PDB file of C-alpha atoms in Angstrom:
ATOM      1  CA  MET S   1      15.780  -5.317 -11.894  1.00 44.00           C
ATOM      2  CA  MET S   2      17.353  -4.617  -8.215  1.00 41.00           C
ATOM      3  CA  ASP S   3      19.080  -0.953  -8.748  1.00 49.00           C
ATOM      4  CA  ILE S   4      15.698   0.236 -10.384  1.00 50.00           C
ATOM      5  CA  ILE S   5      14.360  -0.483  -6.631  1.00 52.00           C
ATOM      6  CA  GLY S   6      17.152   0.740  -4.810  1.00 48.00           C
ATOM      7  CA  GLY S   7      20.495  -1.124  -4.788  1.00 44.00           C
ATOM      8  CA  ALA S   8      21.777  -3.067  -4.302  1.00 41.00           C
ATOM      9  CA  GLU S   9      20.831  -4.905  -1.260  1.00 48.00           C
ATOM     10  CA  ALA S  10      23.410  -4.941   2.112  1.00 51.00           C
ATOM     11  CA  SER S  11      23.885  -8.513   3.691  1.00 55.00           C
ATOM     12  CA  ALA S  12      22.604  -9.274   6.988  1.00 57.00           C
ATOM     13  CA  ALA S  13      26.179  -9.429   8.554  1.00 63.00           C
ATOM     14  CA  ASP S  14      26.323  -5.971   6.816  1.00 79.00           C
ATOM     15  CA  LEU S  15      23.017  -4.702   8.638  1.00 87.00           C
ATOM     16  CA  ILE S  16      22.818  -6.815  12.329  1.00 93.00           C
ATOM     17  CA  LYS S  17      26.416  -7.901  14.693  1.00 93.00           C
ATOM     18  CA  ASP S  18      27.281  -8.979  17.187  1.00 94.00           C
ATOM     19  CA  VAL S  19      28.324  -5.612  19.968  1.00 93.00           C
ATOM     20  CA  SER S  20      30.495  -5.794  22.687  1.00 93.00           C
ATOM     21  CA  GLU S  21      31.795  -3.766  25.252  1.00 92.00           C
ATOM     22  CA  ALA S  22      35.500  -4.179  23.049  1.00 93.00           C
ATOM     23  CA  THR S  23      33.564  -2.773  19.267  1.00 94.00           C
ATOM     24  CA  PHE S  24      30.951  -0.657  20.428  1.00 94.00           C
ATOM     25  CA  MET S  25      32.283   2.651  19.851  1.00 93.00           C
ATOM     26  CA  GLN S  26      33.015   1.749  16.308  1.00 93.00           C
ATOM     27  CA  ASP S  27      29.645  -0.352  15.529  1.00 93.00           C
ATOM     28  CA  VAL S  28      27.515   1.449  16.947  1.00 94.00           C
ATOM     29  CA  VAL S  29      28.779   5.688  17.939  1.00 93.00           C
ATOM     30  CA  GLU S  30      30.594   6.202  15.002  1.00 93.00           C
ATOM     31  CA  ALA S  31      28.750   3.613  12.468  1.00 91.00           C
ATOM     32  CA  SER S  32      25.269   6.612  13.838  1.00 92.00           C
ATOM     33  CA  GLN S  33      27.446   8.670  11.711  1.00 91.00           C
ATOM     34  CA  ASN S  34      26.293   7.665   8.184  1.00 88.00           C
ATOM     35  CA  ALA S  35      23.012   6.040   9.076  1.00 89.00           C
ATOM     36  CA  PRO S  36      21.000   4.783  12.256  1.00 93.00           C
ATOM     37  CA  VAL S  37      21.966   2.624  14.504  1.00 95.00           C
ATOM     38  CA  ILE S  38      19.250   0.661  16.689  1.00 96.00           C
ATOM     39  CA  VAL S  39      21.063  -1.018  19.378  1.00 96.00           C
ATOM     40  CA  ASP S  40      18.871  -4.656  21.043  1.00 96.00           C
ATOM     41  CA  PHE S  41      20.296  -5.349  24.716  1.00 95.00           C
ATOM     42  CA  TRP S  42      19.063  -8.852  25.118  1.00 95.00           C
ATOM     43  CA  ALA S  43      19.996 -12.217  27.163  1.00 94.00           C
ATOM     44  CA  PRO S  44      19.925 -15.781  26.132  1.00 94.00           C
ATOM     45  CA  TRP S  45      17.234 -15.846  29.732  1.00 95.00           C
ATOM     46  CA  CYS S  46      15.375 -12.769  28.496  1.00 93.00           C
ATOM     47  CA  GLY S  47      11.887 -14.643  26.850  1.00 92.00           C
ATOM     48  CA  PRO S  48      10.609 -11.350  24.539  1.00 92.00           C
ATOM     49  CA  CYS S  49      13.566 -10.979  23.982  1.00 93.00           C
ATOM     50  CA  LYS S  50      13.419 -14.809  22.077  1.00 92.00           C
ATOM     51  CA  THR S  51      10.815 -13.109  20.127  1.00 91.00           C
ATOM     52  CA  LEU S  52      11.335  -9.017  19.205  1.00 93.00           C
ATOM     53  CA  GLY S  53      15.123  -9.905  18.269  1.00 93.00           C
ATOM     54  CA  PRO S  54      14.240 -11.402  15.141  1.00 92.00           C
ATOM     55  CA  ALA S  55      11.444  -9.186  14.501  1.00 91.00           C
ATOM     56  CA  LEU S  56      13.963  -6.252  15.430  1.00 93.00           C
ATOM     57  CA  GLU S  57      15.905  -7.668  12.289  1.00 92.00           C
ATOM     58  CA  ALA S  58      13.400  -8.584  10.037  1.00 88.00           C
ATOM     59  CA  ALA S  59      12.304  -4.566   9.722  1.00 88.00           C
ATOM     60  CA  VAL S  60      15.919  -3.826   9.751  1.00 89.00           C
ATOM     61  CA  THR S  61      16.751  -5.917   7.118  1.00 87.00           C
ATOM     62  CA  ARG S  62      13.147  -4.784   5.280  1.00 81.00           C
ATOM     63  CA  ALA S  63      14.797  -1.055   5.655  1.00 81.00           C
ATOM     64  CA  LYS S  64      17.966  -2.505   3.024  1.00 78.00           C
ATOM     65  CA  GLY S  65      20.419  -0.121   4.497  1.00 81.00           C
ATOM     66  CA  ALA S  66      18.535   2.939   5.348  1.00 86.00           C
ATOM     67  CA  VAL S  67      19.565   1.987   9.187  1.00 90.00           C
ATOM     68  CA  THR S  68      21.411  -1.357  10.761  1.00 93.00           C
ATOM     69  CA  MET S  69      21.038  -3.167  13.898  1.00 95.00           C
ATOM     70  CA  ALA S  70      24.334  -4.083  16.868  1.00 95.00           C
ATOM     71  CA  LYS S  71      22.510  -6.460  19.349  1.00 96.00           C
ATOM     72  CA  VAL S  72      24.044  -6.598  22.540  1.00 96.00           C
ATOM     73  CA  ASN S  73      24.262  -9.482  25.646  1.00 95.00           C
ATOM     74  CA  VAL S  74      23.782  -7.548  28.234  1.00 94.00           C
ATOM     75  CA  ASP S  75      25.015 -11.224  30.314  1.00 93.00           C
ATOM     76  CA  GLU S  76      28.555  -9.966  27.958  1.00 94.00           C
ATOM     77  CA  ASN S  77      28.637  -6.361  28.562  1.00 93.00           C
ATOM     78  CA  GLN S  78      27.220  -4.898  31.455  1.00 91.00           C
ATOM     79  CA  MET S  79      29.089  -1.792  31.919  1.00 92.00           C
ATOM     80  CA  ILE S  80      27.414  -1.154  28.589  1.00 92.00           C
ATOM     81  CA  ALA S  81      23.997  -2.105  29.830  1.00 90.00           C
ATOM     82  CA  GLN S  82      25.290   0.379  32.960  1.00 90.00           C
ATOM     83  CA  GLN S  83      26.225   2.833  31.119  1.00 89.00           C
ATOM     84  CA  MET S  84      22.979   2.993  29.058  1.00 89.00           C
ATOM     85  CA  ARG S  85      20.847   2.900  32.513  1.00 90.00           C
ATOM     86  CA  VAL S  86      19.521   0.118  31.218  1.00 89.00           C
ATOM     87  CA  GLN S  87      17.243  -1.703  34.296  1.00 87.00           C
ATOM     88  CA  SER S  88      15.585  -4.372  32.330  1.00 91.00           C
ATOM     89  CA  ILE S  89      15.286  -6.026  28.681  1.00 93.00           C
ATOM     90  CA  PRO S  90      14.720  -6.716  26.349  1.00 92.00           C
ATOM     91  CA  ALA S  91      15.949  -3.028  25.799  1.00 94.00           C
ATOM     92  CA  VAL S  92      16.239  -1.146  22.852  1.00 95.00           C
ATOM     93  CA  PHE S  93      18.188   1.653  21.669  1.00 95.00           C
ATOM     94  CA  ALA S  94      18.269   4.010  18.342  1.00 94.00           C
ATOM     95  CA  PHE S  95      21.501   6.238  17.899  1.00 94.00           C
ATOM     96  CA  TYR S  96      21.857   8.973  15.068  1.00 94.00           C
ATOM     97  CA  LYS S  97      24.985  10.681  14.629  1.00 92.00           C
ATOM     98  CA  GLY S  98      26.477   9.223  17.573  1.00 91.00           C
ATOM     99  CA  GLN S  99      23.606  10.181  20.321  1.00 91.00           C
ATOM    100  CA  PRO S 100      20.901   8.604  21.039  1.00 91.00           C
ATOM    101  CA  ILE S 101      17.166   9.042  20.248  1.00 91.00           C
ATOM    102  CA  ASP S 102      15.061   6.998  20.595  1.00 92.00           C
ATOM    103  CA  GLY S 103      14.092   3.545  22.093  1.00 92.00           C
ATOM    104  CA  PHE S 104      11.642   1.872  24.352  1.00 93.00           C
ATOM    105  CA  GLN S 105      11.633  -1.407  27.340  1.00 91.00           C
ATOM    106  CA  GLY S 106       9.306  -4.142  27.075  1.00 90.00           C
ATOM    107  CA  ALA S 107       8.509  -6.041  23.802  1.00 86.00           C
ATOM    108  CA  LEU S 108       6.388  -4.520  21.343  1.00 86.00           C
ATOM    109  CA  PRO S 109       3.607  -6.052  19.074  1.00 85.00           C
ATOM    110  CA  PRO S 110       5.139  -6.596  14.437  1.00 80.00           C
ATOM    111  CA  SER S 111       3.500  -2.999  13.833  1.00 78.00           C
ATOM    112  CA  GLU S 112       4.498  -0.949  16.642  1.00 88.00           C
ATOM    113  CA  ILE S 113       8.358  -2.191  15.836  1.00 89.00           C
ATOM    114  CA  ASP S 114       7.650  -1.508  12.385  1.00 85.00           C
ATOM    115  CA  THR S 115       6.402   2.204  13.173  1.00 87.00           C
ATOM    116  CA  PHE S 116       9.652   2.360  14.905  1.00 91.00           C
ATOM    117  CA  VAL S 117      12.207   1.728  13.163  1.00 90.00           C
ATOM    118  CA  ALA S 118       9.804   3.499  10.023  1.00 87.00           C
ATOM    119  CA  LYS S 119      10.094   6.254  12.257  1.00 89.00           C
ATOM    120  CA  VAL S 120      14.514   6.202  13.141  1.00 90.00           C
ATOM    121  CA  VAL S 121      15.223   5.990   9.859  1.00 88.00           C
ATOM    122  CA  GLU S 122      13.378   8.474   8.487  1.00 83.00           C
ATOM    123  CA  ALA S 123      14.831  10.624  11.255  1.00 83.00           C
ATOM    124  CA  GLY S 124      18.370   9.606   9.529  1.00 79.00           C
ATOM    125  CA  GLY S 125      16.775  10.783   6.367  1.00 74.00           C
ATOM    126  CA  GLY S 126      16.382   7.600   4.510  1.00 64.00           C
ATOM    127  CA  SER S 127      12.948   5.284   3.593  1.00 58.00           C
ATOM    128  CA  ALA S 128      12.305   2.647   5.602  1.00 56.00           C
ATOM    129  CA  ASP S 129      10.777   0.726   2.887  1.00 59.00           C
ATOM    130  CA  GLY S 130      14.131   0.353   1.692  1.00 61.00           C
ATOM    131  CA  GLY S 131      13.521   2.149  -1.263  1.00 67.00           C
ATOM    132  CA  LEU S 132      10.178   0.562  -2.505  1.00 74.00           C
ATOM    133  CA  GLY S 133       8.074   3.980  -3.007  1.00 76.00           C
ATOM    134  CA  GLU S 134      10.013   5.207  -5.144  1.00 77.00           C
ATOM    135  CA  ALA S 135      10.104   2.688  -7.774  1.00 84.00           C
ATOM    136  CA  LEU S 136       6.263   2.390  -6.954  1.00 89.00           C
ATOM    137  CA  GLU S 137       6.212   6.204  -8.154  1.00 87.00           C
ATOM    138  CA  ALA S 138       8.332   5.128 -10.731  1.00 91.00           C
ATOM    139  CA  ALA S 139       6.787   2.991 -12.010  1.00 92.00           C
ATOM    140  CA  GLU S 140       2.752   5.079 -11.747  1.00 93.00           C
ATOM    141  CA  THR S 141       5.164   7.512 -13.817  1.00 92.00           C
ATOM    142  CA  MET S 142       5.727   5.418 -16.579  1.00 93.00           C
ATOM    143  CA  LEU S 143       1.892   3.406 -16.256  1.00 95.00           C
ATOM    144  CA  ALA S 144       0.278   7.260 -16.546  1.00 93.00           C
ATOM    145  CA  GLU S 145       2.867   7.323 -19.658  1.00 93.00           C
ATOM    146  CA  GLY S 146       1.563   4.700 -21.648  1.00 94.00           C
ATOM    147  CA  GLU S 147       4.511   3.320 -20.330  1.00 94.00           C
ATOM    148  CA  ALA S 148       2.875   0.259 -19.426  1.00 95.00           C
ATOM    149  CA  GLU S 149       4.858  -3.235 -20.445  1.00 95.00           C
ATOM    150  CA  ASP S 150       8.013  -1.665 -18.399  1.00 93.00           C
ATOM    151  CA  ALA S 151       6.078  -0.588 -15.659  1.00 93.00           C
ATOM    152  CA  ALA S 152       4.693  -3.943 -15.216  1.00 95.00           C
ATOM    153  CA  GLN S 153       8.083  -4.972 -14.536  1.00 94.00           C
ATOM    154  CA  ILE S 154       8.638  -3.008 -12.504  1.00 92.00           C
ATOM    155  CA  PHE S 155       5.446  -3.263  -9.629  1.00 94.00           C
ATOM    156  CA  ALA S 156       6.685  -6.940 -11.147  1.00 94.00           C
ATOM    157  CA  ALA S 157       9.900  -6.370  -9.249  1.00 90.00           C
ATOM    158  CA  VAL S 158       8.430  -5.040  -6.881  1.00 88.00           C
ATOM    159  CA  ILE S 159       6.495  -7.899  -5.539  1.00 93.00           C
ATOM    160  CA  GLY S 160       9.530  -9.480  -6.108  1.00 88.00           C
ATOM    161  CA  GLU S 161      10.864  -7.523  -2.915  1.00 80.00           C
ATOM    162  CA  ASP S 162       7.501  -7.495  -1.037  1.00 84.00           C
ATOM    163  CA  ASP S 163       4.749 -10.217  -1.579  1.00 87.00           C
ATOM    164  CA  LYS S 164       2.113  -8.437  -0.017  1.00 86.00           C
ATOM    165  CA  ASN S 165       3.156  -5.249  -1.317  1.00 90.00           C
ATOM    166  CA  ALA S 166      -1.088  -4.360  -2.510  1.00 93.00           C
ATOM    167  CA  ALA S 167       0.393  -1.620  -4.618  1.00 94.00           C
ATOM    168  CA  ALA S 168       2.475  -3.396  -6.553  1.00 95.00           C
ATOM    169  CA  TYR S 169      -0.469  -5.930  -7.415  1.00 97.00           C
ATOM    170  CA  ALA S 170      -2.671  -3.378  -8.217  1.00 97.00           C
ATOM    171  CA  GLY S 171      -0.363  -1.759 -10.790  1.00 97.00           C
ATOM    172  CA  LEU S 172       0.446  -4.885 -12.188  1.00 97.00           C
ATOM    173  CA  ALA S 173      -2.847  -5.663 -12.969  1.00 97.00           C
ATOM    174  CA  ARG S 174      -3.451  -2.060 -13.683  1.00 97.00           C
ATOM    175  CA  SER S 175      -0.292  -2.182 -16.324  1.00 97.00           C
ATOM    176  CA  HIS S 176      -1.777  -6.039 -17.684  1.00 97.00           C
ATOM    177  CA  LEU S 177      -5.238  -3.868 -17.831  1.00 97.00           C
ATOM    178  CA  ALA S 178      -3.285  -0.583 -20.057  1.00 96.00           C
ATOM    179  CA  GLN S 179      -2.188  -3.404 -22.331  1.00 96.00           C
ATOM    180  CA  ASP S 180      -5.471  -5.268 -23.455  1.00 95.00           C
ATOM    181  CA  ASP S 181      -5.457  -8.649 -21.419  1.00 96.00           C
ATOM    182  CA  ALA S 182      -8.226  -8.068 -18.950  1.00 96.00           C
ATOM    183  CA  ASP S 183      -7.621 -11.659 -17.896  1.00 96.00           C
ATOM    184  CA  GLN S 184      -3.921 -11.159 -17.055  1.00 97.00           C
ATOM    185  CA  ALA S 185      -4.417  -8.788 -14.607  1.00 97.00           C
ATOM    186  CA  GLU S 186      -7.871 -10.747 -13.265  1.00 97.00           C
ATOM    187  CA  ALA S 187      -5.449 -13.554 -13.448  1.00 97.00           C
ATOM    188  CA  VAL S 188      -2.572 -10.901 -11.357  1.00 97.00           C
ATOM    189  CA  LEU S 189      -4.948  -9.916  -8.094  1.00 97.00           C
ATOM    190  CA  ASN S 190      -6.249 -12.533  -8.117  1.00 96.00           C
ATOM    191  CA  GLY S 191      -2.944 -14.583  -6.914  1.00 96.00           C
ATOM    192  CA  ALA S 192      -1.985 -11.543  -3.999  1.00 96.00           C
ATOM    193  CA  PRO S 193      -2.357 -13.255  -1.138  1.00 93.00           C
ATOM    194  CA  ALA S 194      -5.773 -13.661   0.965  1.00 93.00           C
ATOM    195  CA  ASP S 195      -4.440 -10.925   3.823  1.00 88.00           C
ATOM    196  CA  ILE S 196      -4.129  -8.135   1.071  1.00 93.00           C
ATOM    197  CA  ALA S 197      -7.234  -9.428  -1.435  1.00 93.00           C
ATOM    198  CA  GLU S 198      -9.897  -6.568  -0.471  1.00 92.00           C
ATOM    199  CA  ALA S 199      -7.130  -3.845   0.613  1.00 93.00           C
ATOM    200  CA  PRO S 200      -8.232  -0.598  -2.216  1.00 93.00           C
ATOM    201  CA  GLU S 201      -5.719  -0.455  -4.297  1.00 95.00           C
ATOM    202  CA  ILE S 202      -6.881  -4.244  -5.495  1.00 96.00           C
ATOM    203  CA  GLU S 203     -10.604  -3.207  -5.050  1.00 96.00           C
ATOM    204  CA  ALA S 204      -9.776  -0.886  -7.121  1.00 96.00           C
ATOM    205  CA  ALA S 205      -7.829  -2.766  -9.971  1.00 97.00           C
ATOM    206  CA  ARG S 206     -11.160  -5.229  -9.437  1.00 97.00           C
ATOM    207  CA  ALA S 207     -12.764  -2.437 -10.397  1.00 97.00           C
ATOM    208  CA  GLN S 208     -11.025  -1.335 -13.376  1.00 97.00           C
ATOM    209  CA  ILE S 209     -11.593  -4.722 -14.864  1.00 97.00           C
ATOM    210  CA  GLU S 210     -15.244  -5.343 -14.353  1.00 97.00           C
ATOM    211  CA  LEU S 211     -15.505  -1.868 -15.808  1.00 97.00           C
ATOM    212  CA  ALA S 212     -12.802  -2.834 -19.106  1.00 96.00           C
ATOM    213  CA  ARG S 213     -14.763  -5.560 -19.545  1.00 95.00           C
ATOM    214  CA  GLN S 214     -17.816  -3.592 -20.488  1.00 95.00           C
ATOM    215  CA  ALA S 215     -16.575  -0.938 -22.652  1.00 94.00           C
ATOM    216  CA  ALA S 216     -15.751  -3.972 -24.626  1.00 92.00           C
ATOM    217  CA  ASN S 217     -19.432  -4.514 -25.610  1.00 90.00           C
ATOM    218  CA  ALA S 218     -20.593  -1.106 -25.277  1.00 93.00           C
ATOM    219  CA  GLY S 219     -22.796   0.507 -27.369  1.00 92.00           C
ATOM    220  CA  PRO S 220     -22.696   4.065 -29.312  1.00 96.00           C
ATOM    221  CA  VAL S 221     -23.504   6.567 -27.169  1.00 96.00           C
ATOM    222  CA  ALA S 222     -25.313   8.279 -30.130  1.00 96.00           C
ATOM    223  CA  ASP S 223     -28.256   5.155 -30.203  1.00 97.00           C
ATOM    224  CA  LEU S 224     -28.531   4.678 -26.232  1.00 97.00           C
ATOM    225  CA  ARG S 225     -29.004   8.192 -25.496  1.00 96.00           C
ATOM    226  CA  ALA S 226     -31.778   8.389 -28.653  1.00 97.00           C
ATOM    227  CA  GLN S 227     -33.149   5.606 -27.341  1.00 97.00           C
ATOM    228  CA  VAL S 228     -33.532   6.924 -23.505  1.00 97.00           C
ATOM    229  CA  ASP S 229     -34.946  10.621 -25.502  1.00 97.00           C
ATOM    230  CA  ALA S 230     -37.517   8.746 -26.885  1.00 97.00           C
ATOM    231  CA  ASP S 231     -38.423   7.569 -23.913  1.00 97.00           C
ATOM    232  CA  PRO S 232     -36.743   8.184 -20.039  1.00 97.00           C
ATOM    233  CA  ASN S 233     -37.761   5.545 -18.832  1.00 96.00           C
ATOM    234  CA  ASN S 234     -35.736   2.755 -20.831  1.00 97.00           C
ATOM    235  CA  HIS S 235     -33.588   1.868 -17.940  1.00 98.00           C
ATOM    236  CA  GLN S 236     -31.571  -0.623 -19.546  1.00 97.00           C
ATOM    237  CA  ALA S 237     -31.573   2.342 -22.534  1.00 97.00           C
ATOM    238  CA  ARG S 238     -30.552   4.150 -19.993  1.00 97.00           C
ATOM    239  CA  PHE S 239     -27.635   1.637 -17.487  1.00 98.00           C
ATOM    240  CA  ASP S 240     -25.998   1.138 -21.218  1.00 97.00           C
ATOM    241  CA  LEU S 241     -25.297   4.323 -22.415  1.00 97.00           C
ATOM    242  CA  ALA S 242     -24.131   5.412 -18.151  1.00 97.00           C
ATOM    243  CA  GLN S 243     -22.268   1.916 -19.346  1.00 97.00           C
ATOM    244  CA  ALA S 244     -20.713   3.794 -22.834  1.00 97.00           C
ATOM    245  CA  LEU S 245     -20.507   6.862 -21.377  1.00 97.00           C
ATOM    246  CA  HIS S 246     -17.836   5.882 -19.485  1.00 97.00           C
ATOM    247  CA  ALA S 247     -16.198   3.705 -22.276  1.00 95.00           C
ATOM    248  CA  THR S 248     -14.994   6.840 -22.953  1.00 95.00           C
ATOM    249  CA  ASP S 249     -14.358   8.647 -20.284  1.00 94.00           C
ATOM    250  CA  ASP S 250     -17.022  10.514 -19.106  1.00 96.00           C
ATOM    251  CA  ALA S 251     -16.944   9.019 -15.898  1.00 97.00           C
ATOM    252  CA  GLU S 252     -19.166  12.611 -14.944  1.00 97.00           C
ATOM    253  CA  ALA S 253     -21.818  11.689 -17.390  1.00 97.00           C
ATOM    254  CA  ALA S 254     -21.913   8.204 -16.268  1.00 98.00           C
ATOM    255  CA  VAL S 255     -22.934   8.425 -12.739  1.00 98.00           C
ATOM    256  CA  ALA S 256     -24.763  11.022 -14.082  1.00 98.00           C
ATOM    257  CA  GLU S 257     -27.249   8.469 -15.904  1.00 98.00           C
ATOM    258  CA  LEU S 258     -27.101   5.699 -13.583  1.00 98.00           C
ATOM    259  CA  LEU S 259     -27.887   8.705 -10.325  1.00 98.00           C
ATOM    260  CA  GLU S 260     -31.142   9.788 -12.310  1.00 97.00           C
ATOM    261  CA  LEU S 261     -31.924   5.483 -13.387  1.00 98.00           C
ATOM    262  CA  PHE S 262     -31.654   5.476  -9.673  1.00 97.00           C
ATOM    263  CA  ARG S 263     -33.858   8.530  -8.547  1.00 96.00           C
ATOM    264  CA  ARG S 264     -35.989   6.236 -10.885  1.00 97.00           C
ATOM    265  CA  ASP S 265     -36.312   3.068  -9.988  1.00 97.00           C
ATOM    266  CA  ARG S 266     -33.297   2.496  -7.908  1.00 96.00           C
ATOM    267  CA  GLU S 267     -35.463  -1.325  -7.521  1.00 96.00           C
ATOM    268  CA  TRP S 268     -34.552  -1.787 -11.210  1.00 97.00           C
ATOM    269  CA  ASN S 269     -32.504  -5.201 -11.874  1.00 97.00           C
ATOM    270  CA  ASP S 270     -31.629  -6.020  -8.365  1.00 96.00           C
ATOM    271  CA  GLY S 271     -30.455  -2.305  -7.739  1.00 96.00           C
ATOM    272  CA  ALA S 272     -28.089  -2.411 -10.517  1.00 97.00           C
ATOM    273  CA  ALA S 273     -28.247   1.672 -11.002  1.00 97.00           C
ATOM    274  CA  LYS S 274     -26.539   1.606  -7.239  1.00 97.00           C
ATOM    275  CA  SER S 275     -23.882  -1.800  -8.395  1.00 97.00           C
ATOM    276  CA  GLN S 276     -22.613  -0.261 -10.857  1.00 98.00           C
ATOM    277  CA  LEU S 277     -22.225   3.075  -9.358  1.00 98.00           C
ATOM    278  CA  PHE S 278     -19.854   1.721  -6.556  1.00 97.00           C
ATOM    279  CA  THR S 279     -17.838   0.265  -8.870  1.00 97.00           C
ATOM    280  CA  ILE S 280     -17.378   3.097 -10.758  1.00 97.00           C
ATOM    281  CA  PHE S 281     -16.677   4.823  -7.724  1.00 96.00           C
ATOM    282  CA  ASP S 282     -13.617   1.748  -6.075  1.00 95.00           C
ATOM    283  CA  ALA S 283     -12.174   2.326  -9.683  1.00 96.00           C
ATOM    284  CA  LEU S 284     -11.701   5.788  -9.046  1.00 95.00           C
ATOM    285  CA  LYS S 285      -9.279   7.472  -6.355  1.00 92.00           C
ATOM    286  CA  PRO S 286     -11.718   8.584  -2.694  1.00 92.00           C
ATOM    287  CA  GLU S 287     -10.853  12.197  -3.507  1.00 94.00           C
ATOM    288  CA  ASP S 288     -12.765  12.611  -7.041  1.00 95.00           C
ATOM    289  CA  THR S 289     -15.112  15.109  -7.472  1.00 96.00           C
ATOM    290  CA  VAL S 290     -16.658  12.850  -8.946  1.00 97.00           C
ATOM    291  CA  VAL S 291     -16.814  10.269  -6.752  1.00 96.00           C
ATOM    292  CA  LEU S 292     -16.703  13.428  -3.806  1.00 96.00           C
ATOM    293  CA  ASN S 293     -20.160  14.451  -5.638  1.00 97.00           C
ATOM    294  CA  GLY S 294     -20.802  11.971  -6.440  1.00 97.00           C
ATOM    295  CA  ARG S 295     -20.977   9.996  -3.423  1.00 96.00           C
ATOM    296  CA  ARG S 296     -23.008  13.322  -2.042  1.00 96.00           C
ATOM    297  CA  LYS S 297     -26.429  12.783  -4.356  1.00 96.00           C
ATOM    298  CA  LEU S 298     -26.910   9.290  -3.650  1.00 96.00           C
ATOM    299  CA  SER S 299     -26.887   9.382  -0.305  1.00 95.00           C
ATOM    300  CA  SER S 300     -29.185  12.214   0.056  1.00 95.00           C
ATOM    301  CA  MET S 301     -31.179  10.504  -2.825  1.00 95.00           C
ATOM    302  CA  ILE S 302     -31.006   7.706  -0.038  1.00 93.00           C
ATOM    303  CA  PHE S 303     -31.640   9.168   3.100  1.00 91.00           C
ATOM    304  CA  ALA S 304     -34.287  11.748   1.303  1.00 76.00           C
TER     305      ALA S 304
END
C-alpha cells in the first residue's frame, strides 16, 4: 500500500547523516539543490541537544524524503560552526538551493519542531506528511464515489503509517458504515488512541454511526407526518418523524422538526430534541448551511 501513499520510504541513512567539514559541501549545499536540508549543530556535552536532535530526526523521518538532515558535531567541525556564526547550541539551520532559508537556536517544544520542519518542506515545494494528506484525499474521493472497500484499504494504510491520524480512523469507520457495518465502524473508533478519541473527525463519525442505527429503525415518513398533523403536540411522533426524515437524507427537514419540538417543549424526554440536533450537527461539516442555520435558530430560542 506504500505506493498509494507516496512511494517507497527512504532509509534512515539517506535521510539523516553525520556531516563533517569534508562532506558539508556535498551533503548540505549540493544536496539542498534537490530538497531542503536541515542542519543540526550539536555536541555530546550539550544537554538540550539530546532532546532536540531525536525530535528533529523523528520529524524529518515522517516527511519521508521531502527534507533531509545533516548533523554537525561542533567539537569536531569548528570551522563550519564559525562560518555559520554559531555562538550557542543547539543551533539549527535550513538550507535550500544552497542558501540558508530559516533557522533557530535553543530547544523547541515538539509542536514547534513539527511546524519548523513543515515550513522548510513547504519552502521546497514538498509535503511534510510524506504524502499521507494526498492519500486521505484520494480515499475520501473513493468513498464519495461509492468505492468504500478500496477507500477502507487506503485509510487503513494511512493508520499503519500514522497511528494517531484522526482523519484516517474516521474515514475507515465511515467506509465500514457505507458497507452497512455499523458495529465494525464503531470498533474502529474504539480502537483509536485515547489522545485523539475526541478529535472532531472522530466525533463526527460517531454521530454518523448513531444516526445510521436510528435510520435502521425509522418508521415511514408519511405515517409519521400524518400523526404529527393530526396532533402537533405528539412529541414522540415528531421526534420519530425527524429521525425518519434524516434516514431519507433530508437533514434540513429533520432539523426543522426538531427545532419545532424544542420550541414546543425543550425539556421533553430529558431534552431529546436538543441532543438529537447536536448529533446531526456533529455528523455534518461545520460549514454546512444546515448546521449554520440550525445552530443560529437553536441559539435564538435558547437565549430568547
